[in-house]
mmCIF file of C-alpha atoms in Angstrom:
data_model
loop_
_atom_site.group_PDB
_atom_site.id
_atom_site.type_symbol
_atom_site.label_atom_id
_atom_site.label_comp_id
_atom_site.label_asym_id
_atom_site.label_seq_id
_atom_site.Cartn_x
_atom_site.Cartn_y
_atom_site.Cartn_z
ATOM 1 C CA ASP A 30 -3.256 12.370 16.753
ATOM 2 C CA ALA A 31 -0.354 12.649 14.301
ATOM 3 C CA GLY A 32 -0.115 10.012 11.647
ATOM 4 C CA VAL A 33 2.946 8.885 9.751
ATOM 5 C CA ILE A 34 4.888 11.962 8.690
ATOM 6 C CA GLN A 35 6.966 12.002 5.535
ATOM 7 C CA SER A 36 9.173 14.693 4.084
ATOM 8 C CA PRO A 37 9.566 16.183 1.633
ATOM 9 C CA ARG A 38 6.166 15.912 -0.108
ATOM 10 C CA HIS A 39 7.753 16.552 -3.468
ATOM 11 C CA GLU A 40 11.328 16.211 -4.629
ATOM 12 C CA VAL A 41 12.669 17.090 -8.056
ATOM 13 C CA THR A 42 16.290 16.325 -8.703
ATOM 14 C CA GLU A 43 18.694 15.724 -11.529
ATOM 15 C CA MET A 44 20.041 12.342 -12.447
ATOM 16 C CA GLY A 45 23.103 11.486 -10.425
ATOM 17 C CA GLN A 46 22.144 13.472 -7.357
ATOM 18 C CA GLU A 47 21.617 11.975 -3.935
ATOM 19 C CA VAL A 48 18.074 11.909 -2.607
ATOM 20 C CA THR A 49 17.057 11.366 1.011
ATOM 21 C CA LEU A 50 13.480 10.681 2.007
ATOM 22 C CA ARG A 51 12.416 10.907 5.633
ATOM 23 C CA CYS A 52 9.761 9.257 7.731
ATOM 24 C CA LYS A 53 8.482 9.573 11.272
ATOM 25 C CA PRO A 54 6.258 6.626 12.205
ATOM 26 C CA ILE A 55 3.330 6.784 14.566
ATOM 27 C CA SER A 56 4.523 6.809 18.154
ATOM 28 C CA GLY A 57 4.397 3.329 19.642
ATOM 29 C CA HIS A 58 4.464 1.529 16.296
ATOM 30 C CA ASN A 59 7.304 -0.973 16.157
ATOM 31 C CA SER A 60 7.274 -1.875 12.458
ATOM 32 C CA LEU A 61 8.096 0.488 9.623
ATOM 33 C CA PHE A 62 7.827 -0.112 5.902
ATOM 34 C CA TRP A 63 9.014 1.669 2.790
ATOM 35 C CA TYR A 64 6.924 1.201 -0.368
ATOM 36 C CA ARG A 65 7.338 2.497 -3.890
ATOM 37 C CA GLN A 66 4.328 3.104 -6.117
ATOM 38 C CA THR A 67 4.420 3.415 -9.900
ATOM 39 C CA MET A 68 1.793 2.935 -12.575
ATOM 40 C CA MET A 69 3.695 0.042 -14.066
ATOM 41 C CA ARG A 70 4.589 -1.899 -10.930
ATOM 42 C CA GLY A 71 1.971 -0.821 -8.405
ATOM 43 C CA LEU A 72 2.853 -0.848 -4.713
ATOM 44 C CA GLU A 73 6.166 -2.562 -4.069
ATOM 45 C CA LEU A 74 7.595 -3.264 -0.645
ATOM 46 C CA LEU A 75 11.200 -2.085 -0.554
ATOM 47 C CA ILE A 76 12.188 -2.817 3.025
ATOM 48 C CA TYR A 77 10.708 -3.243 6.425
ATOM 49 C CA PHE A 78 12.046 -2.745 9.928
ATOM 50 C CA ASN A 79 10.909 -4.271 13.164
ATOM 51 C CA ASN A 80 12.096 -2.634 16.373
ATOM 52 C CA ASN A 81 14.534 -0.557 14.282
ATOM 53 C CA VAL A 82 16.161 -3.644 12.764
ATOM 54 C CA PRO A 83 15.907 -4.308 9.012
ATOM 55 C CA ILE A 84 14.061 -7.596 8.625
ATOM 56 C CA ASP A 85 13.572 -7.900 4.895
ATOM 57 C CA ASP A 86 15.292 -5.741 2.290
ATOM 58 C CA SER A 87 14.763 -8.097 -0.639
ATOM 59 C CA GLY A 88 12.636 -5.476 -2.359
ATOM 60 C CA MET A 89 15.393 -2.888 -2.504
ATOM 61 C CA PRO A 90 16.052 -2.510 -6.222
ATOM 62 C CA GLU A 91 19.835 -2.281 -6.135
ATOM 63 C CA ASP A 92 22.804 -0.988 -4.216
ATOM 64 C CA ARG A 93 21.912 2.598 -5.030
ATOM 65 C CA PHE A 94 19.112 2.288 -2.471
ATOM 66 C CA SER A 95 19.756 2.207 1.255
ATOM 67 C CA ALA A 96 17.524 2.618 4.295
ATOM 68 C CA LYS A 97 18.237 3.250 7.929
ATOM 69 C CA MET A 98 16.273 3.450 11.129
ATOM 70 C CA PRO A 99 18.556 4.897 13.803
ATOM 71 C CA ASN A 100 15.761 5.056 16.376
ATOM 72 C CA ALA A 101 12.098 4.227 16.851
ATOM 73 C CA SER A 102 10.913 7.614 15.625
ATOM 74 C CA PHE A 103 12.894 8.156 12.446
ATOM 75 C CA SER A 104 13.815 6.412 9.216
ATOM 76 C CA THR A 105 15.468 7.455 5.981
ATOM 77 C CA LEU A 106 15.499 6.045 2.479
ATOM 78 C CA LYS A 107 18.449 7.188 0.417
ATOM 79 C CA ILE A 108 19.048 6.887 -3.312
ATOM 80 C CA GLN A 109 22.568 7.564 -4.517
ATOM 81 C CA PRO A 110 22.999 8.192 -7.386
ATOM 82 C CA SER A 111 19.430 8.769 -8.510
ATOM 83 C CA GLU A 112 18.220 7.792 -11.985
ATOM 84 C CA PRO A 113 15.116 8.789 -13.971
ATOM 85 C CA ARG A 114 13.636 5.304 -13.490
ATOM 86 C CA ASP A 115 13.542 5.978 -9.745
ATOM 87 C CA SER A 116 10.752 8.494 -10.315
ATOM 88 C CA ALA A 117 7.794 7.307 -8.266
ATOM 89 C CA VAL A 118 5.804 7.985 -5.132
ATOM 90 C CA TYR A 119 7.543 6.608 -2.059
ATOM 91 C CA PHE A 120 5.352 5.758 0.903
ATOM 92 C CA CYS A 121 6.357 5.070 4.441
ATOM 93 C CA ALA A 122 3.964 3.039 6.586
ATOM 94 C CA SER A 123 3.992 1.880 10.165
ATOM 95 C CA THR A 124 2.112 -0.572 12.316
ATOM 96 C CA VAL A 125 2.151 -2.097 15.757
ATOM 97 C CA GLY A 126 2.663 -5.818 15.996
ATOM 98 C CA GLN A 127 3.447 -8.216 13.205
ATOM 99 C CA ALA A 128 4.371 -7.442 9.616
ATOM 100 C CA ASN A 129 0.879 -8.398 8.417
ATOM 101 C CA SER A 130 -0.940 -6.001 10.746
ATOM 102 C CA PRO A 131 -2.952 -3.131 9.233
ATOM 103 C CA LEU A 132 -0.710 -0.396 7.884
ATOM 104 C CA HIS A 133 -0.881 3.346 8.436
ATOM 105 C CA PHE A 134 0.578 5.149 5.445
ATOM 106 C CA GLY A 135 2.159 8.564 5.277
ATOM 107 C CA ASN A 136 1.224 11.043 2.572
ATOM 108 C CA GLY A 137 4.152 9.948 0.445
ATOM 109 C CA THR A 138 7.020 11.686 -1.309
ATOM 110 C CA ARG A 139 6.627 12.210 -5.033
ATOM 111 C CA LEU A 140 10.108 11.922 -6.511
ATOM 112 C CA THR A 141 10.930 13.134 -9.991
ATOM 113 C CA VAL A 142 14.411 12.518 -11.353
ATOM 114 C CA THR A 143 15.183 14.382 -14.567
ATOM 115 C CA GLY B 11 6.684 -14.315 -2.511
ATOM 116 C CA GLN B 12 2.926 -14.226 -2.176
ATOM 117 C CA GLN B 13 1.117 -13.632 -5.484
ATOM 118 C CA VAL B 14 -2.193 -11.820 -5.397
ATOM 119 C CA MET B 15 -4.258 -11.190 -8.505
ATOM 120 C CA GLN B 16 -6.849 -8.433 -8.421
ATOM 121 C CA ILE B 17 -9.531 -7.808 -11.029
ATOM 122 C CA PRO B 18 -10.747 -5.788 -12.747
ATOM 123 C CA GLN B 19 -8.008 -3.223 -13.245
ATOM 124 C CA TYR B 20 -10.492 -0.479 -14.062
ATOM 125 C CA GLN B 21 -14.224 -0.080 -13.520
ATOM 126 C CA HIS B 22 -16.466 2.741 -14.620
ATOM 127 C CA VAL B 23 -19.967 2.832 -13.161
ATOM 128 C CA GLN B 24 -22.872 5.229 -13.150
ATOM 129 C CA GLU B 25 -23.631 6.709 -9.782
ATOM 130 C CA GLY B 26 -26.066 4.411 -8.017
ATOM 131 C CA GLU B 27 -24.779 1.236 -9.657
ATOM 132 C CA ASP B 28 -23.042 -1.468 -7.694
ATOM 133 C CA PHE B 29 -19.317 -2.267 -7.880
ATOM 134 C CA THR B 30 -17.285 -5.354 -7.034
ATOM 135 C CA THR B 31 -13.553 -6.019 -7.043
ATOM 136 C CA TYR B 32 -11.998 -9.444 -6.580
ATOM 137 C CA CYS B 33 -8.744 -10.650 -5.156
ATOM 138 C CA ASN B 34 -7.399 -14.162 -5.781
ATOM 139 C CA SER B 35 -4.440 -16.173 -4.580
ATOM 140 C CA SER B 36 -3.189 -19.617 -5.522
ATOM 141 C CA THR B 37 -2.186 -20.282 -1.929
ATOM 142 C CA THR B 38 -4.020 -20.154 1.368
ATOM 143 C CA LEU B 39 -3.913 -16.771 3.028
ATOM 144 C CA SER B 40 -3.629 -16.047 6.728
ATOM 145 C CA ASN B 41 -5.414 -12.748 6.384
ATOM 146 C CA ILE B 42 -6.495 -10.231 3.812
ATOM 147 C CA GLN B 43 -6.872 -6.496 4.122
ATOM 148 C CA TRP B 44 -8.536 -3.874 1.947
ATOM 149 C CA TYR B 45 -7.316 -0.342 1.388
ATOM 150 C CA LYS B 46 -8.685 2.672 -0.481
ATOM 151 C CA GLN B 47 -6.506 5.263 -2.157
ATOM 152 C CA ARG B 48 -8.120 8.475 -3.339
ATOM 153 C CA PRO B 49 -6.566 10.181 -6.375
ATOM 154 C CA GLY B 50 -3.386 11.894 -5.247
ATOM 155 C CA GLY B 51 -3.676 10.370 -1.798
ATOM 156 C CA HIS B 52 -2.247 7.517 0.157
ATOM 157 C CA PRO B 53 -3.682 4.053 0.865
ATOM 158 C CA VAL B 54 -6.056 4.037 3.813
ATOM 159 C CA PHE B 55 -6.866 0.835 5.665
ATOM 160 C CA LEU B 56 -10.513 -0.211 5.429
ATOM 161 C CA ILE B 57 -10.798 -3.661 6.970
ATOM 162 C CA GLN B 58 -9.102 -6.950 7.764
ATOM 163 C CA LEU B 59 -10.539 -10.445 7.285
ATOM 164 C CA VAL B 60 -8.987 -13.474 8.961
ATOM 165 C CA LYS B 61 -11.630 -16.212 9.186
ATOM 166 C CA SER B 62 -12.747 -18.596 6.487
ATOM 167 C CA GLY B 63 -16.046 -17.427 5.000
ATOM 168 C CA GLU B 64 -15.975 -14.191 6.964
ATOM 169 C CA VAL B 65 -18.282 -11.370 5.868
ATOM 170 C CA LYS B 66 -17.993 -7.843 7.191
ATOM 171 C CA LYS B 67 -19.975 -4.733 6.351
ATOM 172 C CA GLN B 68 -19.201 -1.056 6.558
ATOM 173 C CA LYS B 69 -22.271 0.928 5.502
ATOM 174 C CA ARG B 70 -22.528 0.303 1.737
ATOM 175 C CA LEU B 71 -19.335 -1.787 1.615
ATOM 176 C CA THR B 72 -19.398 -5.574 2.028
ATOM 177 C CA PHE B 73 -16.199 -7.569 2.364
ATOM 178 C CA GLN B 74 -15.975 -11.334 2.002
ATOM 179 C CA PHE B 75 -13.233 -13.875 2.597
ATOM 180 C CA GLY B 76 -13.590 -17.154 0.721
ATOM 181 C CA GLU B 77 -14.179 -20.472 2.418
ATOM 182 C CA ALA B 78 -10.797 -21.741 1.255
ATOM 183 C CA LYS B 79 -9.118 -18.465 2.283
ATOM 184 C CA LYS B 80 -7.778 -18.008 -1.224
ATOM 185 C CA ASN B 81 -10.005 -15.227 -2.449
ATOM 186 C CA SER B 82 -11.804 -12.134 -1.295
ATOM 187 C CA SER B 83 -14.164 -9.528 -2.633
ATOM 188 C CA LEU B 84 -15.220 -5.987 -1.914
ATOM 189 C CA HIS B 85 -18.723 -4.984 -2.994
ATOM 190 C CA ILE B 86 -20.072 -1.446 -2.935
ATOM 191 C CA THR B 87 -23.829 -1.005 -3.140
ATOM 192 C CA ALA B 88 -25.242 2.071 -4.868
ATOM 193 C CA THR B 89 -21.962 3.828 -5.575
ATOM 194 C CA GLN B 90 -21.524 7.517 -4.870
ATOM 195 C CA THR B 91 -19.000 9.976 -6.258
ATOM 196 C CA THR B 92 -17.194 9.832 -2.920
ATOM 197 C CA ASP B 93 -16.366 6.182 -3.648
ATOM 198 C CA VAL B 94 -13.970 7.205 -6.429
ATOM 199 C CA GLY B 95 -10.453 5.880 -5.959
ATOM 200 C CA THR B 96 -8.339 2.776 -6.233
ATOM 201 C CA TYR B 97 -9.165 -0.191 -4.040
ATOM 202 C CA PHE B 98 -6.343 -2.530 -3.092
ATOM 203 C CA CYS B 99 -6.359 -5.883 -1.441
ATOM 204 C CA ALA B 100 -3.301 -6.834 0.576
ATOM 205 C CA ALA B 101 -2.737 -10.423 1.548
ATOM 206 C CA SER B 102 -0.504 -12.269 3.914
ATOM 207 C CA GLY B 103 0.489 -15.886 3.591
ATOM 208 C CA SER B 104 3.273 -17.941 5.065
ATOM 209 C CA ALA B 105 5.786 -15.136 4.512
ATOM 210 C CA ARG B 106 3.660 -12.957 6.803
ATOM 211 C CA GLN B 107 4.490 -9.701 5.056
ATOM 212 C CA LEU B 108 1.673 -8.131 3.107
ATOM 213 C CA THR B 109 1.613 -8.298 -0.669
ATOM 214 C CA PHE B 110 -0.591 -5.757 -2.388
ATOM 215 C CA GLY B 111 -2.774 -6.507 -5.371
ATOM 216 C CA SER B 112 -2.526 -4.288 -8.425
ATOM 217 C CA GLY B 113 -5.678 -2.412 -7.425
ATOM 218 C CA THR B 114 -9.001 -1.643 -9.068
ATOM 219 C CA GLN B 115 -9.468 1.940 -10.133
ATOM 220 C CA LEU B 116 -13.102 2.955 -9.686
ATOM 221 C CA THR B 117 -14.615 5.854 -11.569
ATOM 222 C CA VAL B 118 -18.141 6.915 -10.693
ATOM 223 C CA LEU B 119 -19.946 8.907 -13.339
ATOM 224 C CA PRO B 120 -22.519 11.381 -11.987
#
């Protein structure tokens, strides 16, 4: 039974480059979430989708961040241009039902921007 | 948005000792969930509490939801080295989306 699949696991890039993180939610789950985890700020919700529609993007730090969900089985989080302060672990999570249902997290993408 | 305070931030215990982490909110919660994240891993859902005064057990873990639905606790009896990790509460209030606490990092000394 496949869980939430994220790629890549690790990404190292230089400041100013575009970064795209990918997520495949669990089949049948209709809500998808992007979280960012840092030591300083903990787990922050960036954006969540319900039935492929963005419901709340108030956590997206700034215009350099964008997220899409073109279909029920795929989502991307893009950072353009990337900055060193974007370095963090980015988790994708999915669930079935409402936004406060138990979450299934992917393994995360560790992003380092130099 | 929903504010959730979790204490302590760190806890070191000797193997066999008990451990408790607390989660507090100034507003009434609709539900609260607990997650465990092993070092280098991702958060894994442990349990959800929805009823006032609810108590649930999973082996050595006991979860409680306060009578006023504003606080919760996770208690581990006789810790083992496999309990090492960071324990997060995640709460939902009127906004419905989950807000995660800052986590309690548990170290178990053999």
